[in-house]
Amino acid sequence: QVQLRESGGGLVQAGGSLRLSCAVTTEAFSTLRMVWFRAAPGKEREFVARITRSGGSQIYADSVEGRFTISRDNANNMVYLQMNNLTPEDTAVYYCGAGLPSGGYGHWGQGTQVTVSS
């Protein structure tokens, strides 16, 4: 029913910026809450940012507050994560997820690798 595909990851030096994209295949993108999670090497996935259906509200993890911005384009079924002032601690595979009727998230994409060098 819902498929997500992340892109935009890559290698960047500390202090640099990167924009991740999530393309969503669905008939009703505007009905879905969207979220970004990440998994650092050897770590479990952790919450990064979420955005409401209309895009009117965003919530961020403390570790990225002020540096990352989540946004969405409901006309084009896209979600973005603008990442600024990156640090090596941001190195992880980043995943896009869609809201489920239960209130959680699922339909995770394959992830996109972000590597930040010192």
Coordinates of N, CA and C in Angstrom, one line a residue:
Q1 N 0.8 -1.2 0.0 CA 0.0 0.0 0.0 C 0.9 1.3 0.0
V2 N 1.9 1.3 0.8 CA 2.7 2.4 1.0 C 4.2 2.0 0.8
Q3 N 4.9 2.6 -0.1 CA 6.3 2.4 -0.3 C 7.1 3.6 -0.1
L4 N 8.3 3.6 0.5 CA 9.1 4.7 0.8 C 10.5 4.4 0.2
R5 N 11.1 5.4 -0.4 CA 12.5 5.3 -0.9 C 13.3 6.5 -0.5
E6 N 14.4 6.3 0.3 CA 15.2 7.4 0.7 C 16.4 7.6 -0.3
S7 N 16.8 8.8 -0.4 CA 18.0 9.1 -1.2 C 18.7 10.4 -0.7
G8 N 19.8 10.7 -1.2 CA 20.5 11.9 -0.8 C 21.7 11.7 0.2
G9 N 21.9 10.5 0.7 CA 23.0 10.3 1.6 C 24.3 10.3 0.9
G10 N 25.4 10.4 1.7 CA 26.7 10.4 1.1 C 27.7 10.7 2.1
L11 N 28.9 11.0 1.7 CA 30.1 11.4 2.5 C 30.2 12.9 2.6
V12 N 30.3 13.4 3.8 CA 30.5 14.8 4.0 C 31.4 15.1 5.2
Q13 N 32.2 16.2 5.1 CA 33.0 16.5 6.2 C 32.2 17.2 7.4
A14 N 32.8 17.1 8.6 CA 32.1 17.8 9.7 C 31.9 19.2 9.4
G15 N 30.7 19.7 9.8 CA 30.4 21.1 9.5 C 29.6 21.3 8.2
G16 N 29.6 20.2 7.4 CA 28.9 20.3 6.1 C 27.4 20.1 6.3
S17 N 26.8 20.1 5.1 CA 25.3 19.9 5.0 C 24.9 18.9 4.0
L18 N 23.8 18.3 4.2 CA 23.2 17.3 3.3 C 21.7 17.4 3.4
R19 N 21.0 17.1 2.3 CA 19.6 17.0 2.3 C 19.1 15.6 1.8
L20 N 18.4 15.0 2.7 CA 17.9 13.7 2.4 C 16.5 13.8 1.8
S21 N 16.1 12.9 0.9 CA 14.8 12.9 0.4 C 14.1 11.6 0.6
C22 N 12.8 11.6 0.7 CA 12.0 10.4 0.8 C 10.8 10.5 -0.1
A23 N 10.8 9.6 -1.2 CA 9.7 9.6 -2.1 C 8.7 8.5 -1.7
V24 N 7.5 8.9 -1.6 CA 6.4 8.1 -1.1 C 5.4 7.7 -2.1
T25 N 5.2 6.4 -2.3 CA 4.2 5.9 -3.2 C 2.9 5.6 -2.4
T26 N 1.9 6.3 -2.6 CA 0.6 6.1 -1.9 C -0.5 7.0 -2.6
E27 N -1.7 6.6 -2.4 CA -2.8 7.4 -3.0 C -3.2 8.6 -2.1
A28 N -2.8 8.6 -0.9 CA -3.2 9.6 0.1 C -2.0 10.1 0.9
F29 N -1.0 10.6 0.4 CA 0.2 11.0 1.1 C -0.2 12.0 2.2
S30 N -1.1 12.9 1.9 CA -1.4 14.0 2.9 C -2.1 13.5 4.1
T31 N -2.5 12.2 4.1 CA -3.1 11.6 5.3 C -2.1 11.0 6.2
L32 N -0.8 11.0 5.8 CA 0.2 10.3 6.6 C 1.1 11.2 7.4
R33 N 1.3 10.9 8.6 CA 2.4 11.5 9.4 C 3.7 10.8 8.9
M34 N 4.7 11.6 8.9 CA 6.0 11.1 8.4 C 7.1 11.3 9.4
V35 N 8.1 10.4 9.4 CA 9.2 10.5 10.4 C 10.5 10.1 9.8
W36 N 11.6 10.6 10.4 CA 12.9 10.1 10.1 C 13.5 9.5 11.3
F37 N 14.1 8.3 11.1 CA 14.9 7.6 12.2 C 16.3 7.4 11.6
R38 N 17.2 7.0 12.5 CA 18.6 6.7 12.0 C 19.1 5.6 12.9
A39 N 20.1 4.9 12.3 CA 20.8 3.8 13.0 C 22.3 3.9 12.8
A40 N 23.0 4.4 13.9 CA 24.4 4.5 13.8 C 25.0 3.1 13.8
P41 N 26.3 2.9 13.4 CA 26.9 1.6 13.4 C 26.8 0.9 14.8
G42 N 26.3 -0.3 14.8 CA 26.2 -1.0 16.0 C 25.1 -0.6 17.0
K43 N 24.3 0.4 16.6 CA 23.2 0.9 17.4 C 21.8 0.6 16.9
E44 N 20.9 0.7 17.8 CA 19.5 0.6 17.4 C 19.0 1.8 16.7
R45 N 17.9 1.7 16.0 CA 17.4 2.9 15.4 C 16.9 3.9 16.4
E46 N 17.1 5.2 16.2 CA 16.7 6.2 17.1 C 15.9 7.3 16.3
F47 N 15.0 7.9 17.0 CA 14.1 8.9 16.4 C 15.0 10.2 16.1
V48 N 14.7 10.8 14.9 CA 15.3 12.0 14.5 C 14.4 13.1 14.4
A49 N 13.3 13.0 13.6 CA 12.4 14.1 13.4 C 11.0 13.5 12.9
R50 N 9.9 14.2 13.2 CA 8.7 13.8 12.6 C 7.9 15.1 12.2
I51 N 6.9 14.9 11.3 CA 6.1 16.0 10.8 C 4.7 15.5 10.6
T52 N 3.8 16.4 10.9 CA 2.3 16.1 10.9 C 1.9 16.0 9.4
R53 N 0.6 15.6 9.2 CA 0.1 15.4 7.9 C 0.1 16.7 7.0
S54 N -0.2 17.8 7.7 CA -0.2 19.1 6.9 C 1.1 19.7 6.9
G55 N 2.1 19.3 7.7 CA 3.4 19.9 7.8 C 3.4 21.0 8.8
G56 N 2.3 21.3 9.5 CA 2.2 22.4 10.4 C 2.9 22.2 11.7
S57 N 3.4 21.0 12.1 CA 4.1 20.8 13.3 C 5.2 19.8 13.1
Q58 N 6.4 20.1 13.7 CA 7.6 19.3 13.6 C 8.2 19.1 14.9
I59 N 8.7 17.9 15.2 CA 9.3 17.6 16.4 C 10.7 16.9 16.1
Y60 N 11.7 17.3 16.9 CA 13.0 16.8 16.7 C 13.6 16.2 17.9
A61 N 14.5 15.3 17.7 CA 15.3 14.8 18.8 C 16.3 15.9 19.3
D62 N 16.6 15.8 20.6 CA 17.4 16.8 21.2 C 18.8 16.9 20.5
S63 N 19.3 15.8 20.0 CA 20.6 15.7 19.4 C 20.7 16.4 18.1
V64 N 19.5 16.7 17.4 CA 19.5 17.4 16.1 C 18.8 18.7 16.1
E65 N 18.2 19.0 17.2 CA 17.4 20.3 17.3 C 18.3 21.5 17.0
G66 N 17.8 22.3 16.1 CA 18.5 23.5 15.6 C 19.4 23.2 14.5
R67 N 19.7 22.0 14.2 CA 20.6 21.7 13.0 C 19.8 21.0 11.9
F68 N 18.8 20.2 12.2 CA 18.1 19.5 11.2 C 16.7 20.1 11.0
T69 N 16.1 20.0 9.8 CA 14.8 20.5 9.5 C 14.1 19.5 8.6
I70 N 12.9 19.1 9.1 CA 12.1 18.1 8.3 C 11.0 19.0 7.7
S71 N 10.7 18.6 6.4 CA 9.6 19.3 5.7 C 9.0 18.3 4.7
R72 N 7.8 18.7 4.2 CA 7.1 17.8 3.2 C 6.5 18.6 2.1
D73 N 6.3 18.0 1.0 CA 5.7 18.5 -0.2 C 4.5 17.6 -0.5
N74 N 3.3 17.9 -0.1 CA 2.2 17.0 -0.3 C 1.8 16.9 -1.7
A75 N 2.1 18.0 -2.5 CA 1.7 17.9 -3.9 C 2.6 16.9 -4.7
N76 N 3.8 16.6 -4.2 CA 4.7 15.7 -4.9 C 5.1 14.5 -4.1
N77 N 4.4 14.2 -3.0 CA 4.6 13.0 -2.2 C 6.1 12.9 -1.8
M78 N 6.6 14.0 -1.2 CA 8.0 14.0 -0.8 C 8.2 14.5 0.6
V79 N 9.1 13.9 1.3 CA 9.6 14.3 2.6 C 11.0 14.6 2.6
Y80 N 11.5 15.6 3.2 CA 12.9 16.0 3.2 C 13.5 16.1 4.6
L81 N 14.8 15.9 4.7 CA 15.5 16.2 6.0 C 16.7 17.0 5.6
Q82 N 16.7 18.3 5.9 CA 17.8 19.1 5.7 C 18.7 19.0 6.9
M83 N 20.0 18.6 6.7 CA 20.9 18.4 7.8 C 22.1 19.4 7.7
N84 N 22.2 20.3 8.7 CA 23.3 21.3 8.7 C 24.2 21.0 9.9
N85 N 25.4 21.6 9.7 CA 26.4 21.5 10.8 C 26.6 20.0 11.3
L86 N 26.8 19.2 10.3 CA 26.9 17.7 10.6 C 28.2 17.4 11.4
T87 N 28.1 16.4 12.3 CA 29.2 16.0 13.1 C 29.4 14.5 12.8
P88 N 30.5 13.9 13.2 CA 30.7 12.5 13.0 C 29.7 11.6 13.8
E89 N 29.1 12.2 14.8 CA 28.1 11.5 15.6 C 26.8 11.3 14.8
D90 N 26.7 12.1 13.7 CA 25.5 12.0 12.8 C 25.6 10.8 11.8
T91 N 26.8 10.2 11.8 CA 27.0 9.1 10.9 C 26.0 7.9 11.2
A92 N 25.2 7.6 10.2 CA 24.2 6.5 10.4 C 23.5 6.2 9.1
V93 N 22.7 5.2 9.1 CA 21.8 4.9 8.0 C 20.5 5.6 8.4
Y94 N 20.0 6.5 7.5 CA 18.8 7.2 7.8 C 17.6 6.6 7.1
Y95 N 16.5 6.4 7.9 CA 15.3 5.8 7.4 C 14.1 6.7 7.4
C96 N 13.3 6.6 6.4 CA 12.0 7.3 6.4 C 10.9 6.4 6.7
G97 N 9.9 6.8 7.5 CA 8.8 6.0 7.9 C 7.5 6.8 7.8
A98 N 6.4 6.0 7.6 CA 5.0 6.6 7.5 C 4.2 6.2 8.7
G99 N 3.3 7.1 9.1 CA 2.4 6.9 10.2 C 1.4 5.7 9.9
L100 N 1.2 4.9 10.9 CA 0.3 3.8 10.9 C -1.0 4.2 11.7
P101 N -2.1 3.5 11.3 CA -3.4 3.8 12.1 C -3.2 3.6 13.6
S102 N -2.3 2.7 14.0 CA -2.0 2.5 15.4 C -1.4 3.7 16.1
G103 N -0.9 4.6 15.4 CA -0.2 5.8 15.9 C 1.3 5.7 15.8
G104 N 1.8 4.5 15.5 CA 3.3 4.3 15.3 C 3.6 4.6 13.9
Y105 N 4.8 4.0 13.5 CA 5.3 4.2 12.2 C 5.8 2.9 11.6
G106 N 5.7 2.9 10.2 CA 6.1 1.7 9.5 C 6.4 2.0 8.1
H107 N 6.3 1.0 7.2 CA 6.6 1.1 5.8 C 8.0 1.7 5.6
W108 N 8.9 1.3 6.4 CA 10.3 1.9 6.3 C 10.9 1.6 5.0
G109 N 11.7 2.6 4.5 CA 12.4 2.5 3.3 C 13.7 1.7 3.5
Q110 N 14.5 1.6 2.5 CA 15.7 0.8 2.6 C 16.9 1.5 3.3
G111 N 16.7 2.8 3.5 CA 17.7 3.6 4.2 C 18.7 4.2 3.3
T112 N 19.3 5.3 3.7 CA 20.4 5.9 2.9 C 21.5 6.3 3.9
Q113 N 22.7 5.9 3.5 CA 23.9 6.1 4.4 C 24.4 7.5 4.4
V114 N 24.6 8.0 5.6 CA 25.2 9.3 5.8 C 26.5 9.1 6.6
T115 N 27.6 9.5 6.0 CA 28.9 9.4 6.7 C 29.6 10.7 6.9
V116 N 29.9 11.1 8.1 CA 30.5 12.4 8.4 C 31.9 12.2 8.9
S117 N 32.8 12.7 8.2 CA 34.2 12.6 8.6 C 34.7 13.8 9.4
S118 N 35.7 13.5 10.2 CA 36.3 14.6 11.1 C 37.1 15.6 10.3

